[in-house]
mmCIF file of C-alpha atoms in Angstrom:
data_model
loop_
_atom_site.group_PDB
_atom_site.id
_atom_site.type_symbol
_atom_site.label_atom_id
_atom_site.label_comp_id
_atom_site.label_asym_id
_atom_site.label_seq_id
_atom_site.Cartn_x
_atom_site.Cartn_y
_atom_site.Cartn_z
ATOM 1 C CA MET A 197 -8.803 14.467 -4.137
ATOM 2 C CA GLU A 198 -7.514 16.785 -1.388
ATOM 3 C CA ASP A 199 -10.602 16.174 0.750
ATOM 4 C CA ARG A 200 -10.160 12.421 0.401
ATOM 5 C CA LEU A 201 -6.459 12.566 1.334
ATOM 6 C CA LYS A 202 -7.012 14.664 4.459
ATOM 7 C CA LYS A 203 -9.212 11.939 5.979
ATOM 8 C CA ILE A 204 -6.763 9.039 5.512
ATOM 9 C CA LYS A 205 -5.576 7.287 8.694
ATOM 10 C CA LEU A 206 -4.695 3.867 7.225
ATOM 11 C CA LEU A 207 -2.970 2.864 3.982
ATOM 12 C CA ILE A 208 -3.497 -0.732 2.887
ATOM 13 C CA LEU A 209 -1.289 -2.216 0.199
ATOM 14 C CA ASP A 210 -1.477 -5.231 -2.047
ATOM 15 C CA VAL A 211 1.926 -6.874 -2.470
ATOM 16 C CA ASP A 212 2.516 -8.563 -5.835
ATOM 17 C CA GLY A 213 2.361 -5.868 -8.506
ATOM 18 C CA VAL A 214 2.175 -3.016 -5.970
ATOM 19 C CA MET A 215 4.951 -3.381 -3.391
ATOM 20 C CA THR A 216 6.815 -5.578 -5.889
ATOM 21 C CA ASP A 217 6.994 -5.640 -9.671
ATOM 22 C CA GLY A 218 4.836 -8.745 -9.658
ATOM 23 C CA ARG A 219 7.604 -11.220 -10.389
ATOM 24 C CA ILE A 220 7.861 -14.271 -8.157
ATOM 25 C CA ILE A 221 11.259 -15.933 -8.342
ATOM 26 C CA PHE A 222 11.931 -19.475 -7.146
ATOM 27 C CA ASP A 223 15.459 -20.837 -6.997
ATOM 28 C CA SER A 224 16.259 -24.505 -7.696
ATOM 29 C CA ASN A 225 15.545 -25.327 -4.027
ATOM 30 C CA GLY A 226 12.090 -23.718 -4.190
ATOM 31 C CA VAL A 227 13.135 -20.675 -2.162
ATOM 32 C CA GLU A 228 10.999 -17.678 -3.094
ATOM 33 C CA SER A 229 12.367 -14.182 -3.740
ATOM 34 C CA LYS A 230 10.661 -10.859 -4.352
ATOM 35 C CA PHE A 231 12.102 -7.458 -5.118
ATOM 36 C CA PHE A 232 10.982 -4.528 -2.954
ATOM 37 C CA ASN A 233 11.850 -0.891 -3.598
ATOM 38 C CA VAL A 234 13.710 0.892 -0.794
ATOM 39 C CA LYS A 235 12.031 4.198 -1.718
ATOM 40 C CA ASP A 236 8.625 2.595 -1.168
ATOM 41 C CA GLY A 237 9.830 1.399 2.224
ATOM 42 C CA HIS A 238 11.017 4.876 3.171
ATOM 43 C CA GLY A 239 7.657 6.323 2.124
ATOM 44 C CA ILE A 240 5.923 3.808 4.384
ATOM 45 C CA LYS A 241 8.195 4.757 7.298
ATOM 46 C CA MET A 242 7.480 8.471 6.746
ATOM 47 C CA LEU A 243 3.726 7.789 6.786
ATOM 48 C CA GLN A 244 4.140 5.868 10.017
ATOM 49 C CA ARG A 245 6.072 8.783 11.544
ATOM 50 C CA SER A 246 3.179 11.047 10.591
ATOM 51 C CA GLY A 247 0.816 8.831 12.595
ATOM 52 C CA LEU A 248 -0.750 6.746 9.840
ATOM 53 C CA GLU A 249 -1.135 3.000 10.097
ATOM 54 C CA ILE A 250 -0.117 0.656 7.298
ATOM 55 C CA GLY A 251 -1.678 -2.662 6.363
ATOM 56 C CA ILE A 252 -1.040 -5.403 3.839
ATOM 57 C CA ILE A 253 -3.644 -7.617 2.211
ATOM 58 C CA SER A 254 -2.243 -10.140 -0.249
ATOM 59 C CA GLY A 255 -3.915 -12.916 -2.176
ATOM 60 C CA ARG A 256 -0.774 -15.044 -1.889
ATOM 61 C CA GLU A 257 1.085 -16.257 1.162
ATOM 62 C CA SER A 258 4.827 -15.781 1.414
ATOM 63 C CA GLN A 259 7.409 -15.719 4.174
ATOM 64 C CA VAL A 260 9.174 -12.998 2.199
ATOM 65 C CA VAL A 261 6.129 -10.735 2.699
ATOM 66 C CA ALA A 262 6.006 -11.520 6.423
ATOM 67 C CA ASN A 263 9.697 -10.631 6.676
ATOM 68 C CA ARG A 264 9.275 -7.340 4.793
ATOM 69 C CA ALA A 265 6.242 -6.395 6.883
ATOM 70 C CA MET A 266 8.154 -7.082 10.101
ATOM 71 C CA GLU A 267 11.129 -5.066 8.857
ATOM 72 C CA LEU A 268 8.849 -2.094 8.143
ATOM 73 C CA GLY A 269 6.861 -2.419 11.377
ATOM 74 C CA ILE A 270 3.596 -3.240 9.591
ATOM 75 C CA THR A 271 1.350 -5.099 12.020
ATOM 76 C CA HIS A 272 -1.854 -5.417 9.989
ATOM 77 C CA VAL A 273 -0.782 -8.243 7.672
ATOM 78 C CA PHE A 274 -3.223 -10.579 5.962
ATOM 79 C CA GLN A 275 -2.012 -13.125 3.435
ATOM 80 C CA LYS A 276 -3.792 -15.776 1.361
ATOM 81 C CA SER A 277 -6.837 -13.490 1.251
ATOM 82 C CA LEU A 278 -8.776 -14.254 -1.900
ATOM 83 C CA ASP A 279 -11.699 -12.151 -0.651
ATOM 84 C CA LYS A 280 -9.873 -9.024 0.476
ATOM 85 C CA LEU A 281 -13.004 -7.530 2.030
ATOM 86 C CA VAL A 282 -12.855 -10.084 4.865
ATOM 87 C CA PRO A 283 -9.518 -8.880 6.331
ATOM 88 C CA TYR A 284 -10.447 -5.309 5.423
ATOM 89 C CA ARG A 285 -13.516 -5.510 7.659
ATOM 90 C CA GLN A 286 -11.325 -6.963 10.420
ATOM 91 C CA MET A 287 -8.938 -3.999 10.098
ATOM 92 C CA LEU A 288 -11.831 -1.532 10.315
ATOM 93 C CA GLU A 289 -13.106 -3.278 13.421
ATOM 94 C CA THR A 290 -9.650 -3.380 15.030
ATOM 95 C CA THR A 291 -8.802 0.242 14.251
ATOM 96 C CA GLY A 292 -12.272 1.751 14.631
ATOM 97 C CA LEU A 293 -11.850 3.503 11.273
ATOM 98 C CA THR A 294 -14.415 4.056 8.537
ATOM 99 C CA ASP A 295 -14.121 3.475 4.794
ATOM 100 C CA GLU A 296 -13.410 7.142 4.102
ATOM 101 C CA GLN A 297 -10.377 7.020 6.410
ATOM 102 C CA VAL A 298 -8.717 4.238 4.429
ATOM 103 C CA ALA A 299 -6.562 4.319 1.304
ATOM 104 C CA PHE A 300 -5.803 1.187 -0.713
ATOM 105 C CA MET A 301 -3.439 0.514 -3.603
ATOM 106 C CA GLY A 302 -4.173 -2.481 -5.800
ATOM 107 C CA ASP A 303 -3.332 -3.592 -9.320
ATOM 108 C CA ASP A 304 -5.568 -6.477 -10.401
ATOM 109 C CA VAL A 305 -9.226 -7.488 -10.610
ATOM 110 C CA ILE A 306 -9.088 -9.196 -7.187
ATOM 111 C CA ASP A 307 -8.536 -5.684 -5.756
ATOM 112 C CA ILE A 308 -11.598 -4.040 -7.329
ATOM 113 C CA PRO A 309 -14.050 -4.695 -4.450
ATOM 114 C CA LEU A 310 -11.671 -2.991 -2.031
ATOM 115 C CA LEU A 311 -10.800 -0.166 -4.435
ATOM 116 C CA ARG A 312 -14.528 0.547 -4.763
ATOM 117 C CA ARG A 313 -15.040 0.722 -1.012
ATOM 118 C CA VAL A 314 -12.182 2.827 0.384
ATOM 119 C CA GLY A 315 -12.028 6.593 0.672
ATOM 120 C CA PHE A 316 -8.942 6.836 -1.543
ATOM 121 C CA ALA A 317 -8.172 4.218 -4.196
ATOM 122 C CA ALA A 318 -4.830 4.086 -6.001
ATOM 123 C CA ALA A 319 -3.260 1.902 -8.668
ATOM 124 C CA PRO A 320 0.267 1.608 -10.074
ATOM 125 C CA ALA A 321 0.906 2.651 -13.669
ATOM 126 C CA ASP A 322 1.004 -0.962 -14.838
ATOM 127 C CA ALA A 323 -2.229 -2.092 -13.161
ATOM 128 C CA VAL A 324 -4.568 -4.101 -15.369
ATOM 129 C CA ALA A 325 -6.916 -1.913 -17.394
ATOM 130 C CA GLU A 326 -10.001 -3.106 -15.508
ATOM 131 C CA VAL A 327 -8.702 -1.534 -12.276
ATOM 132 C CA LEU A 328 -8.090 1.957 -13.623
ATOM 133 C CA PRO A 329 -11.728 3.196 -13.633
ATOM 134 C CA PHE A 330 -11.890 2.533 -9.881
ATOM 135 C CA ALA A 331 -8.725 4.455 -8.979
ATOM 136 C CA HIS A 332 -8.773 8.040 -7.749
ATOM 137 C CA PHE A 333 -5.034 8.128 -8.485
ATOM 138 C CA VAL A 334 -2.804 6.214 -10.900
ATOM 139 C CA SER A 335 0.906 6.504 -10.189
ATOM 140 C CA LYS A 336 3.482 7.369 -12.824
ATOM 141 C CA ASN A 337 5.639 4.495 -11.593
ATOM 142 C CA ARG A 338 4.999 0.790 -11.991
ATOM 143 C CA GLY A 339 4.447 -1.541 -9.081
ATOM 144 C CA GLY A 340 7.713 -2.277 -7.284
ATOM 145 C CA TRP A 341 9.356 0.738 -8.899
ATOM 146 C CA GLY A 342 8.207 3.583 -6.636
ATOM 147 C CA ALA A 343 4.423 3.465 -7.050
ATOM 148 C CA VAL A 344 3.880 3.070 -3.307
ATOM 149 C CA ARG A 345 6.220 5.987 -2.613
ATOM 150 C CA GLU A 346 4.137 8.219 -4.875
ATOM 151 C CA VAL A 347 1.032 7.425 -2.834
ATOM 152 C CA CYS A 348 2.860 7.954 0.466
ATOM 153 C CA ASP A 349 4.178 11.330 -0.678
ATOM 154 C CA LEU A 350 0.762 12.307 -2.020
ATOM 155 C CA ILE A 351 -0.893 11.528 1.327
ATOM 156 C CA LEU A 352 1.779 13.399 3.313
ATOM 157 C CA LYS A 353 1.472 16.464 1.082
ATOM 158 C CA GLY A 354 -2.335 16.249 1.000
ATOM 159 C CA GLN A 355 -2.452 16.172 4.797
ATOM 160 C CA GLY A 356 0.025 19.027 5.124
ATOM 161 C CA THR A 357 2.591 16.918 7.004
ATOM 162 C CA TRP A 358 5.231 16.626 4.259
ATOM 163 C CA ASP A 359 7.326 19.579 5.477
ATOM 164 C CA SER A 360 7.412 18.487 9.117
ATOM 165 C CA ILE A 361 8.192 14.847 8.236
ATOM 166 C CA THR A 362 10.955 15.707 5.750
ATOM 167 C CA SER A 363 12.454 18.765 7.496
ATOM 168 C CA ARG A 364 15.152 16.657 9.148
ATOM 169 C CA TYR A 365 16.593 15.844 5.726
ATOM 170 C CA TYR A 366 17.138 19.504 4.858
ATOM 171 C CA LEU A 367 19.170 20.549 7.912
#
């Protein structure tokens, strides 16, 4: 796993069930809400400070996701992507990266083609059973409850950048 982690330059995330707990809440006016974990967001920011790029590929489309991506400074955002390999190929072309330089975290069968292709595949603890054989890493936390943070920390530690990125917190 260490060899895989050292090569990562881009982390791509699914949203529902990975960045969130998978619940989609609509109020009586049809306004959608999702719950994101602040620790996941901080992990994403630390990865960005280490020089990694972050991307989102979601099967659904939601303004809430666009807002969260903008807040976190994520520029590679693809929504309503039922074939996630299409935007994935676009990201590779845009960034000039190869499969082995990409990590992806997904939780459902729609994510399997991408999990099979990337250099480092991860899944949250509550991913559907069919996904687990394709994951190099399964988090201890569920989606929306720190699973993304586990992957961020794992990449930072695997690349030897954890100490330099977190040193400012220990002053």
